[in-house]
Every structure is written in C-alpha cells, then in structure tokens.
mmCIF file of C-alpha atoms in Angstrom:
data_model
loop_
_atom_site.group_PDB
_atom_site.id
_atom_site.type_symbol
_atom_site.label_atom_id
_atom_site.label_comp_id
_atom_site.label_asym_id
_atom_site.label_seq_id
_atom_site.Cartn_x
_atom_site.Cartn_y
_atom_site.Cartn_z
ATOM 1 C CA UNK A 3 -10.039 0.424 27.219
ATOM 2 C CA UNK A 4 -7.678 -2.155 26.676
ATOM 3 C CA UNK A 5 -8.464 -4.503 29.229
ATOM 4 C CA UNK A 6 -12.232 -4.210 28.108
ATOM 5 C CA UNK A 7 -11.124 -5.069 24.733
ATOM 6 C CA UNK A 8 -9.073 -7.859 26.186
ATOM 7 C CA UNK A 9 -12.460 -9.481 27.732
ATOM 8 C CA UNK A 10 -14.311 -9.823 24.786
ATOM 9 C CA UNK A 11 -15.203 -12.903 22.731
ATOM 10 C CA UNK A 12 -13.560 -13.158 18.747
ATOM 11 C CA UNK A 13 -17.397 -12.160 18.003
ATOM 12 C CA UNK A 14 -18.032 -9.518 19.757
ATOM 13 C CA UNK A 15 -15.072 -8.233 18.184
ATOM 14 C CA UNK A 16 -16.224 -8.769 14.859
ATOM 15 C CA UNK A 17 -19.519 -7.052 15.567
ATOM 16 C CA UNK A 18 -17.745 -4.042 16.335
ATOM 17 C CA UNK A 19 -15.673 -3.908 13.005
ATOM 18 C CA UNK A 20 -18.648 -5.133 11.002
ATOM 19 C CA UNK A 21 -20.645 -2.004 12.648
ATOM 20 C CA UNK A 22 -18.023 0.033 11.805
ATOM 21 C CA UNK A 23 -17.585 -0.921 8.248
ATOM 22 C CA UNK A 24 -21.093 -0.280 7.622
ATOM 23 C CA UNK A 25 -21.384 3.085 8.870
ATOM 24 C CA UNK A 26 -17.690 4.292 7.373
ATOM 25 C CA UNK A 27 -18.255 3.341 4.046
ATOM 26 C CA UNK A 28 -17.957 3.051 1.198
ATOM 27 C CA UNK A 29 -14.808 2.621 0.697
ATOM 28 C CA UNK A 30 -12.691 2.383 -2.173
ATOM 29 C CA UNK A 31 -9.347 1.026 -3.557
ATOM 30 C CA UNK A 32 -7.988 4.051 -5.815
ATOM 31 C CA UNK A 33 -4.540 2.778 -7.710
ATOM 32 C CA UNK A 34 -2.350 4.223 -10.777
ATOM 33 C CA UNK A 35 -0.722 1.787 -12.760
ATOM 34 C CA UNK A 36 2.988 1.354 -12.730
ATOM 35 C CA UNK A 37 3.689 -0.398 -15.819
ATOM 36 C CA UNK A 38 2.686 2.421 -18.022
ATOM 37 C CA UNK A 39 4.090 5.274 -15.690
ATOM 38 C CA UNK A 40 7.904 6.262 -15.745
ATOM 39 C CA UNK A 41 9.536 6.527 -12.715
ATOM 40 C CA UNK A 42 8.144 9.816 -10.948
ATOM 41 C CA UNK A 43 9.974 9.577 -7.235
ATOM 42 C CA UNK A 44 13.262 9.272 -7.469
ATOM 43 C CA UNK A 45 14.909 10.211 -4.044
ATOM 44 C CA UNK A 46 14.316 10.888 -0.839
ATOM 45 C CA UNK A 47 13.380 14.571 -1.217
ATOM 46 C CA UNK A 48 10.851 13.881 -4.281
ATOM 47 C CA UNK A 49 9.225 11.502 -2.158
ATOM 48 C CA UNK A 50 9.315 14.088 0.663
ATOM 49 C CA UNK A 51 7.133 16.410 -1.221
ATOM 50 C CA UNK A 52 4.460 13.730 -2.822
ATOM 51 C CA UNK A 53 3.482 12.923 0.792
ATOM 52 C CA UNK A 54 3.359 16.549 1.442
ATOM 53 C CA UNK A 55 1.366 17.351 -1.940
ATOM 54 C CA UNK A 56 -1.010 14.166 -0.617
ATOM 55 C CA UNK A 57 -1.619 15.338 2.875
ATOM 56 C CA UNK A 58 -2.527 18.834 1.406
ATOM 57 C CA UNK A 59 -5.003 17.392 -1.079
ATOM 58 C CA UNK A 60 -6.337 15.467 1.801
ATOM 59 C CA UNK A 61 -6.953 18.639 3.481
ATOM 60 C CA UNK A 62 -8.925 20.258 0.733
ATOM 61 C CA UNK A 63 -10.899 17.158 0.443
ATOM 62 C CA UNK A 64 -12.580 16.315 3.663
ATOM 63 C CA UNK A 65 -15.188 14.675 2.605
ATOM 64 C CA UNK A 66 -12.238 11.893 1.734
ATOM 65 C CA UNK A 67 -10.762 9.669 4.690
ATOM 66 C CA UNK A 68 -7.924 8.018 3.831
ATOM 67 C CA UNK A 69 -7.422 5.228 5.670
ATOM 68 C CA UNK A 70 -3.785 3.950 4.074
ATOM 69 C CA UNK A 71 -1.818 4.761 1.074
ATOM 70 C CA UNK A 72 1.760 4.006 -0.327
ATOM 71 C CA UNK A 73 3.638 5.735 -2.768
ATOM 72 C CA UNK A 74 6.100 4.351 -5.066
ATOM 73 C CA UNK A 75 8.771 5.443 -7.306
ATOM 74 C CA UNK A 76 5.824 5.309 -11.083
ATOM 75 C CA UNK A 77 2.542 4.305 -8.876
ATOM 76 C CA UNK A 78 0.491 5.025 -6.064
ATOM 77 C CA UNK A 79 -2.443 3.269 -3.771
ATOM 78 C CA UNK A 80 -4.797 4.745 -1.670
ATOM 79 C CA UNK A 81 -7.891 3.307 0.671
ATOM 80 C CA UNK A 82 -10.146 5.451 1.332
ATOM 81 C CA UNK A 83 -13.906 6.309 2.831
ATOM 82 C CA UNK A 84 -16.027 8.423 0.885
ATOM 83 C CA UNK A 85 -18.118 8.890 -2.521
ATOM 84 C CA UNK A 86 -16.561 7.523 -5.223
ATOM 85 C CA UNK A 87 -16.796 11.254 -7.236
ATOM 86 C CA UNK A 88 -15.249 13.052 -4.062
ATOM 87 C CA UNK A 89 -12.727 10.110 -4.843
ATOM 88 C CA UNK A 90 -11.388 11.078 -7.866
ATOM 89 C CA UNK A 91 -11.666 15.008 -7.358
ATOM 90 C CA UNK A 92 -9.215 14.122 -4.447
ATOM 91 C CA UNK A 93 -6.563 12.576 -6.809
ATOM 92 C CA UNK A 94 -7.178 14.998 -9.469
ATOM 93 C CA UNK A 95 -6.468 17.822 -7.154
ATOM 94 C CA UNK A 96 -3.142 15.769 -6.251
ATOM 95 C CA UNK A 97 -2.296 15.302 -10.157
ATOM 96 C CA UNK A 98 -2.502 18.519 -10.865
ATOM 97 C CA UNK A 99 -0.316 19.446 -7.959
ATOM 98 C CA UNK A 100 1.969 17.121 -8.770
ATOM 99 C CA UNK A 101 2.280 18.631 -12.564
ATOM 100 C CA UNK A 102 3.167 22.145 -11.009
ATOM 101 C CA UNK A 103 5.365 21.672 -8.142
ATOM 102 C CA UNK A 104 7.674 18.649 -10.116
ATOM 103 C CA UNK A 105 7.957 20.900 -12.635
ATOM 104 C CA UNK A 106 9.301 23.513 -11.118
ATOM 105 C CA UNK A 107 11.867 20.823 -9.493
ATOM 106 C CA UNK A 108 13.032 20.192 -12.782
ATOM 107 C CA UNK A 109 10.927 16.698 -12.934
ATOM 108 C CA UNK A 110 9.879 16.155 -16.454
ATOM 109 C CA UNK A 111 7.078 13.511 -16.748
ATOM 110 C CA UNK A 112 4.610 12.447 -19.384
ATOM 111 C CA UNK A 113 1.723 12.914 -17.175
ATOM 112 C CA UNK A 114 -1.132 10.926 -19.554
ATOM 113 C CA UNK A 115 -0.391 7.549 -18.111
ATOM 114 C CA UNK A 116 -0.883 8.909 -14.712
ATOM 115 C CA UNK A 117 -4.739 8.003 -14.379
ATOM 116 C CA UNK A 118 -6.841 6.774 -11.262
ATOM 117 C CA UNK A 119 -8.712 3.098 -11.354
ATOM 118 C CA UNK A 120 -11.048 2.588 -8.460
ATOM 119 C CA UNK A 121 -12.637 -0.487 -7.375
ATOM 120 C CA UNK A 122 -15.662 -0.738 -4.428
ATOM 121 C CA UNK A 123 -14.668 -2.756 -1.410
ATOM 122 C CA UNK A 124 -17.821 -4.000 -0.467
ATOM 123 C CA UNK A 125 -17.013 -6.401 2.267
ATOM 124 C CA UNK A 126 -14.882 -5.700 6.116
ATOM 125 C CA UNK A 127 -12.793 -9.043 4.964
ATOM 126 C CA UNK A 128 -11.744 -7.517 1.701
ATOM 127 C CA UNK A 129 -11.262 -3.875 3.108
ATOM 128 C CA UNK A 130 -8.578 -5.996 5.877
ATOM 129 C CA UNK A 131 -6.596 -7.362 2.624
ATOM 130 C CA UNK A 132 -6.727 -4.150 0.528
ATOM 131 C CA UNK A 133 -5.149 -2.443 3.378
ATOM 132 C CA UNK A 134 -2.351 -5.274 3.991
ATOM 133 C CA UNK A 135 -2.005 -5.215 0.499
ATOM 134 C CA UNK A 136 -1.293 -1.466 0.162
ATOM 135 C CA UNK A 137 0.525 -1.756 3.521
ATOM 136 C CA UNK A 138 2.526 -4.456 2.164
ATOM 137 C CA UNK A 139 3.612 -2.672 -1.217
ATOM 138 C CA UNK A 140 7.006 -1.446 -0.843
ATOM 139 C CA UNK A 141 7.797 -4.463 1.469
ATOM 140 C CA UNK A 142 7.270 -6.903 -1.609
ATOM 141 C CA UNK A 143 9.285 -4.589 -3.899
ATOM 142 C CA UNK A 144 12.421 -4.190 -1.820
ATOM 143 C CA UNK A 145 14.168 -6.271 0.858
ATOM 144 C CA UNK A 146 15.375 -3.299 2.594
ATOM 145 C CA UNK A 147 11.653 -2.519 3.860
ATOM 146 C CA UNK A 148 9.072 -3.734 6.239
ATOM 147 C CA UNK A 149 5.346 -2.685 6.217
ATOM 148 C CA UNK A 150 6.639 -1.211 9.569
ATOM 149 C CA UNK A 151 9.082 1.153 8.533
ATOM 150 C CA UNK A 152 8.400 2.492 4.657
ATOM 151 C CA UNK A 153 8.797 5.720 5.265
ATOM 152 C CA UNK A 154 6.069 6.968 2.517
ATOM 153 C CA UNK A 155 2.449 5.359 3.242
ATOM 154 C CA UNK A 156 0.249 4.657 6.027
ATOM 155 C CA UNK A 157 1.515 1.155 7.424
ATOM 156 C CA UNK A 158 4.399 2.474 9.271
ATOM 157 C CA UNK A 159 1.501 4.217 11.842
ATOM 158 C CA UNK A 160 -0.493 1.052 11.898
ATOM 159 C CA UNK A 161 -0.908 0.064 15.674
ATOM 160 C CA UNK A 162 2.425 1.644 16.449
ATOM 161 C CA UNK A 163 1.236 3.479 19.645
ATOM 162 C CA UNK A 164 5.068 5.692 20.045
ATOM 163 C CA UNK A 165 3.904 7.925 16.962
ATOM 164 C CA UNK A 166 2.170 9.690 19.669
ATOM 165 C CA UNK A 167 5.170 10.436 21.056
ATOM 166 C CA UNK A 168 6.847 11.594 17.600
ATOM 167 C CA UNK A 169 7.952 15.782 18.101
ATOM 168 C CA UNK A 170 6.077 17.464 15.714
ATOM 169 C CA UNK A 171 5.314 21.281 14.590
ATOM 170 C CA UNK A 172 1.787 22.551 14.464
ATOM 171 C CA UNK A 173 1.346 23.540 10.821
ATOM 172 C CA UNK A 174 -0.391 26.753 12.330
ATOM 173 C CA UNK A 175 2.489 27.503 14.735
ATOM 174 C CA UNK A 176 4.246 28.545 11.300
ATOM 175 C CA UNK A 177 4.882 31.783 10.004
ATOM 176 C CA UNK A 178 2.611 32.661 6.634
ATOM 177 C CA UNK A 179 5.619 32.515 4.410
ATOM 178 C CA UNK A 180 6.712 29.197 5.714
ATOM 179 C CA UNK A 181 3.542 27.771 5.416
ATOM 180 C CA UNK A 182 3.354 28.753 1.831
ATOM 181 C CA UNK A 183 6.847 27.209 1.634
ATOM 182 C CA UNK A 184 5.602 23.867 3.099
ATOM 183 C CA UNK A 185 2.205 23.326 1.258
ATOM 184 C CA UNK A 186 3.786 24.574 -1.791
ATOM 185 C CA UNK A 187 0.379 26.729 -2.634
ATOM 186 C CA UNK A 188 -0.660 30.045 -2.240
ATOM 187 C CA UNK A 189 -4.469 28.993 -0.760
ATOM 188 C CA UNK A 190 -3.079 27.415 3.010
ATOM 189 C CA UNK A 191 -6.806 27.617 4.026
ATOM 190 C CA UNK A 192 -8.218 24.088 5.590
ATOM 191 C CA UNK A 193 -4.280 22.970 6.171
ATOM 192 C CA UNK A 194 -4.280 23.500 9.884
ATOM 193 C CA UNK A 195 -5.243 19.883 11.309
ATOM 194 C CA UNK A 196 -1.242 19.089 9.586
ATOM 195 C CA UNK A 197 1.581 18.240 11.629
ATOM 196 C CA UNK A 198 5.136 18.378 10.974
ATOM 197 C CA UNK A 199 8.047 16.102 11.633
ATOM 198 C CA UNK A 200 11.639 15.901 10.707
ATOM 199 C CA UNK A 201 12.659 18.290 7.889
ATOM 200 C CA UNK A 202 9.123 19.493 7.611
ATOM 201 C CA UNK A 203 7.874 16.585 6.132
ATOM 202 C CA UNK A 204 4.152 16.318 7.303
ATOM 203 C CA UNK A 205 3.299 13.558 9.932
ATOM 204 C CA UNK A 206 1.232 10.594 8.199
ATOM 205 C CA UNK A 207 -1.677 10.433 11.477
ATOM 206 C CA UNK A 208 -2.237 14.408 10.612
ATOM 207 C CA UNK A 209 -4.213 13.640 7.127
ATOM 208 C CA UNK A 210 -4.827 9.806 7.244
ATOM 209 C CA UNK A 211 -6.874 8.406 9.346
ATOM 210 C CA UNK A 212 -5.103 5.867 10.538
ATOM 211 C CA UNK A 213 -7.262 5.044 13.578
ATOM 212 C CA UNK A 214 -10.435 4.437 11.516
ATOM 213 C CA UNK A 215 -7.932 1.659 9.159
ATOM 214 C CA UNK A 216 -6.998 0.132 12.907
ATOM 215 C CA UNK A 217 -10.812 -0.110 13.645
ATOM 216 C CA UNK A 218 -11.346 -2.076 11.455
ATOM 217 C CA UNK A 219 -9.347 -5.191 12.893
ATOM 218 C CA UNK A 220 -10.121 -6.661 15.779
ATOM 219 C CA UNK A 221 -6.963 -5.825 17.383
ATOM 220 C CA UNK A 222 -3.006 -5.329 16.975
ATOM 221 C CA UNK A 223 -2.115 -9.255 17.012
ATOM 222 C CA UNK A 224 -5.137 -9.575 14.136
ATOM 223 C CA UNK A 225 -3.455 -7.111 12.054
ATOM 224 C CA UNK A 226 0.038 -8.289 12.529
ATOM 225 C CA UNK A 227 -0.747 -11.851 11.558
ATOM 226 C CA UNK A 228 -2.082 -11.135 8.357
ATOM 227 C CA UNK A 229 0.619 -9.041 7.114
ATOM 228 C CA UNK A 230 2.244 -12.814 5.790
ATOM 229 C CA UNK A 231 -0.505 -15.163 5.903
ATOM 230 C CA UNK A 232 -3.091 -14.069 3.103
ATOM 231 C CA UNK A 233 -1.150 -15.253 -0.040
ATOM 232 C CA UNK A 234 -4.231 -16.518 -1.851
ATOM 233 C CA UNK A 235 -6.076 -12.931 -0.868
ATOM 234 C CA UNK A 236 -3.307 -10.826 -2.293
ATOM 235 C CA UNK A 237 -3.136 -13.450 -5.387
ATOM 236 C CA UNK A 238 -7.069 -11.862 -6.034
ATOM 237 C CA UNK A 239 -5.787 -8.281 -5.640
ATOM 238 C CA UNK A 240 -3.032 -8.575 -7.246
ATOM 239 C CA UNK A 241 -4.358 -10.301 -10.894
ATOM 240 C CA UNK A 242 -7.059 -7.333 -10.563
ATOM 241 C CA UNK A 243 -4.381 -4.705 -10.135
ATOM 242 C CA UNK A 244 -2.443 -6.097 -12.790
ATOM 243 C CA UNK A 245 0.200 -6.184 -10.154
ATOM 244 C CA UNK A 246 3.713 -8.131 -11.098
ATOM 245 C CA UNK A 247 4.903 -9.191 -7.988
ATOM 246 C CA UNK A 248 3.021 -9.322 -4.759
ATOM 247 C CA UNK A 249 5.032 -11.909 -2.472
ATOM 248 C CA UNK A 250 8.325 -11.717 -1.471
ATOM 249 C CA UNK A 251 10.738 -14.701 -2.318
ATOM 250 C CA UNK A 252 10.384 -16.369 1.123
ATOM 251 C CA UNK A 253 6.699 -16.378 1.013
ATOM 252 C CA UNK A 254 6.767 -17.627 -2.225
ATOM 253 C CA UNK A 255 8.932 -20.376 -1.737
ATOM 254 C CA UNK A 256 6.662 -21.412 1.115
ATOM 255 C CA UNK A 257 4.050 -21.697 -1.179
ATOM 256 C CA UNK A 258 6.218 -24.067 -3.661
ATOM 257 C CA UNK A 259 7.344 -26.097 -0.793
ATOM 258 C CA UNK A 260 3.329 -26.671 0.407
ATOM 259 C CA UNK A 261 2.785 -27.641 -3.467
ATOM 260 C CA UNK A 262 5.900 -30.025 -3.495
ATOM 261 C CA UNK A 263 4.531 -31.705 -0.563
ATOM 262 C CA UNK A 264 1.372 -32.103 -1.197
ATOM 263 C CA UNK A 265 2.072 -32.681 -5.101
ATOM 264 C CA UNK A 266 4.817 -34.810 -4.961
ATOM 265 C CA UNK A 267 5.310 -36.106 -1.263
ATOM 266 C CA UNK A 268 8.421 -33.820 -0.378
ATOM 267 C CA UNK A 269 9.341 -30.962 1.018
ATOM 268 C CA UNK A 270 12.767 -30.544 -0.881
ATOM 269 C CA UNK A 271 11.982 -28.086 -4.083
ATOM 270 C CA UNK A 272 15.432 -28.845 -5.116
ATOM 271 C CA UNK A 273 15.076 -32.369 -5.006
ATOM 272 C CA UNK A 274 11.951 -32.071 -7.404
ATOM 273 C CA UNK A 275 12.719 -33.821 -11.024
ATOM 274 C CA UNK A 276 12.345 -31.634 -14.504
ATOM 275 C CA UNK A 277 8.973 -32.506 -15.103
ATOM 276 C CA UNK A 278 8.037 -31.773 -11.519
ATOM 277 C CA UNK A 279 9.606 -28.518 -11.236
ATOM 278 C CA UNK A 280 8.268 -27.418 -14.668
ATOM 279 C CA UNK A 281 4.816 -28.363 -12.806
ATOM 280 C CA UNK A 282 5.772 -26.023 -9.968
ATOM 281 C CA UNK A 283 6.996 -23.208 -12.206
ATOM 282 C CA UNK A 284 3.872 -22.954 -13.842
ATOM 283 C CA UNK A 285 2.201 -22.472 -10.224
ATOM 284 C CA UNK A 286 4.368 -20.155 -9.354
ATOM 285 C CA UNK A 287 3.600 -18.133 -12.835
ATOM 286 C CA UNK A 288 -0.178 -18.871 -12.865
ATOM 287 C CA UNK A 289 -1.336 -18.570 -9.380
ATOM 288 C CA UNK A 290 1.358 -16.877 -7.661
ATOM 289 C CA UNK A 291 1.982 -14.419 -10.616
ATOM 290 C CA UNK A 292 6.109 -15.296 -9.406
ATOM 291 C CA UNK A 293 8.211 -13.479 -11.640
ATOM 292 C CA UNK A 294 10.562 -15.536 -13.635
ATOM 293 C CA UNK A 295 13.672 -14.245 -11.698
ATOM 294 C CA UNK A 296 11.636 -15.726 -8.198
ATOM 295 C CA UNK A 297 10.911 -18.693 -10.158
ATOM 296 C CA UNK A 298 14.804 -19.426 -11.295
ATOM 297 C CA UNK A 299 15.846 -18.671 -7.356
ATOM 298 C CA UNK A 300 13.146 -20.950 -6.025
ATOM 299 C CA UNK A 301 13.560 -24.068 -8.661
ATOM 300 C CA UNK A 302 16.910 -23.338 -9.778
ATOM 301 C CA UNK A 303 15.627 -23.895 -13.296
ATOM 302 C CA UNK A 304 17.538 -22.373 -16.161
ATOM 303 C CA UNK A 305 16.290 -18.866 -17.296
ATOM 304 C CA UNK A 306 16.256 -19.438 -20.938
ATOM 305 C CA UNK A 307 13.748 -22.467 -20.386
ATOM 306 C CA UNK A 308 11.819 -20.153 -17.989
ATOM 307 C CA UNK A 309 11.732 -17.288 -20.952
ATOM 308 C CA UNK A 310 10.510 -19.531 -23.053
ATOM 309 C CA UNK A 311 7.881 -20.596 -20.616
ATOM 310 C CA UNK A 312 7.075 -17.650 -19.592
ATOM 311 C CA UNK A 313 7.783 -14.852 -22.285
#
C-alpha cells in the first residue's frame, strides 16, 4: 500500500481525502472554554481517569467518531464525525461522569462553566487545521511537550506506526470486578472494543479513530509539515475559540522577524527603534493574539508600557 501511495500525483491524493471528507462527515469542532473553568486536572492520575471517563463515553456513543481530542488542566477539544445532537449527548454523558467519579476523588468543581460550543467544519482544509490545532494544544501551552508525545489527546497516535506495537490488555480479558474498577460504572456493556496500556489507562487508537483523522491528509510528511507552518490558520481558530495563546514563542518571533523585514528592511527585532517596535507589538497583540509576556521576550519592551498597551 505504501508504494502505491508513493506513485500517485499531489491530486490524486487530494481526491482521495476530498472523497473521504464527504462521505465521513460532518464533522464538528466541540470545545469548553478555559477562561471561565477552574482548573479540573491536576496530576497525572486525574488526567488518567478523564481519558478513561472519555474513551467510555465514546463507547456508549457510537454513532460519534472522534477523530482527535486533547485535554487540559480547565478545558477540553474534541473533533469529531457525527450529528451535531449525537454530539453533545456524547459530552453530556462525559460531564456527568465527570461530576460523579471527581467527586468521589475528592475533586470539588463548580461544574456550570463547564459547557460544550460546537462549530461545523465544512471544508477538508479546515478539518486539517482544526486537528493541528487540537493536536497542537498542549504543545503551545508548555515547553515540555510536543504534539508527539502529550500524553492525554489524540496527536501522540498520529502517523506513529509503533503504537501497534504498544502491549496492551483486552478490556474483555478482565475480570467483571476489574472492569467495573476501570470504567468506573456499573453498565460495562458496549466497552469491549477498549484496550489497556500502562497502569490501566485505556489506549487512545481503542476509542478514537485515529486512522479516519490520518485519512484525511495526504500522507505522514503532509501532516508533519503543518504542525508549524499554518500560523495565519490557527490565528482564525484561535480568535473564534477565544483562545489566548496559540503559538509558541519561537513561532511567534518568526512571525515578528518576517514583519521587521518586510516593514522596516531588517531582520534584527532588537535593532527595531520605539516607534517601530510599538508597531510590531501591536501585531503581535492584534493578529497574533501574543500575550504580553511573548511580546516583552520578543521586543524586549518594558511591561508596564505593554500593560498599558495592552490591558
């Protein structure tokens, strides 16, 4: 198969993914907003058992593929295939897991802020940067991630052909009381596609489709490329997530350094004058949506003038 893929034209490949857009759809961008949610995953164990609470939820939702997701410490994104109503019954099913078993853990949240948005994605190029974008998530937010190897969402499976080779338990192979323990639910009916992994945490390919997300890129190079190269793309997303940050502080000071040159004639941000760098601040802010931390690293301006700015 992969020589045959090797043989054909950029086209043909495009016809393929276009084909298989249109017959896997719709498909949907389903998000909780961070800003108004407290901090819900706070270690390695909580975030553990939100993947495991997903997957299950997945599993009593078939009518839902989820292509990628990501799940951080107050928010949560998910792409998936399906009707927009089977959608949301998916998430509320998760919420109101979620209430229970973190509960029980001794996790007190105010729950009211945790609502679903959804948004169509009604073309194969914006399905591509959705899922960057969600693969991308945890990347952007801390330097000691990749989209390759955040251990709680999709994009660590993304073209990665050795999860094949991962050891895992059949969920089935359990006994009844351990698969009670797992799932965290009396009801383990429809759970027995799930795989396990280390610790029992449940393997990502078991409940998202991963291989219907990889579809939809022409291959493995295509995908890889556009994890850093769609800056204007995730600028769109971003403004209608409401998202803060979206690039990290390399990418965005490749962006100041393409404005400086083509701007001002120069490549050297630091070598910018007030008024210039003020200029570039603002494009930072406006376009970029640069936080004024990024901004202060990348122009060196003082943060009082960029609170003022900026407040």
């Amino acid at each position: 198969m992969k020589t045959e893929l090797r043989t054909l034209t950029f086209s043909e490949k495009e016809s393929i993914c276009e084909r298989e857009f249109e017959t896997s759809g719709p498909f949907w961008h389903l998000y909780t907003d961070g800003r108004k949610m407290q901090d819900m995953f706070l270690t390695d164990e909580i975030f553990e058992l939100a993947e495991t609470l997903l997957a299950v939820s997945c599993c009593r939702h078939p009518q839902v593929k989820v292509v990628t997701f990501e799940l951080m410490t107050n928010h949560l994104h998910i792409i998936a295939s399906g009707q927009r109503t089977e959608c949301l019954n998916l998430f509320n099913d998760y919420k109101t897991r979620l209430q229970r078993v973190l509960k029980k853990a001794g996790v007190i949240i105010k729950w009211d802020s945790f609502e679903a948005d959804i948004i169509p994605i009604e073309t194969l190029k914006a399905l591509r940067n959705e899922i960057i974008y969600v693969n991308r998530n945890a990347f952007v937010a801390n330097p000691s991630h990749t989209p390759s190897n955040y251990p709680w969402g999709g994009g660590y499976a993304y073209f990665c052909p050795l999860i094949k080779h991962v050891d895992a338990i059949e969920f089935e192979k359990l006994t009844y009381d351990k698969k009670r323990q797992v799932a965290h639910c009396r009801d383990i009916s429809g759970l027995g596609k799930l795989r396990l992994k280390d610790k029992l945490g449940v393997l990502v390919t078991s409940f998202c489709d991963i291989s219907l997300g990889e579809r939809m890129f022409p291959d493995a190079r295509s995908y890889f490329n556009s994890l850093t190269r769609n800056s204007e793309a995730f600028s769109l997303i971003a403004e209608r997530l409401k998202d803060s940050v979206f690039l990290t502080d390399e990418e965005l000071f490749h962006a100041a350094v393409n404005y400086a040159e083509s701007k001002f004639g120069t490549k050297s941000v630091i070598m910018l004058g007030p008024d210039q760098k003020i200029m570039l601040a603002k494009e930072l802010h406006f376009r970029y949506r640069a936080t004024n931390q990024q901004i202060r690293r990348i122009t060196r301006l003082d943060i009082q003038i960029l609170n003022e700015m900026f407040p």
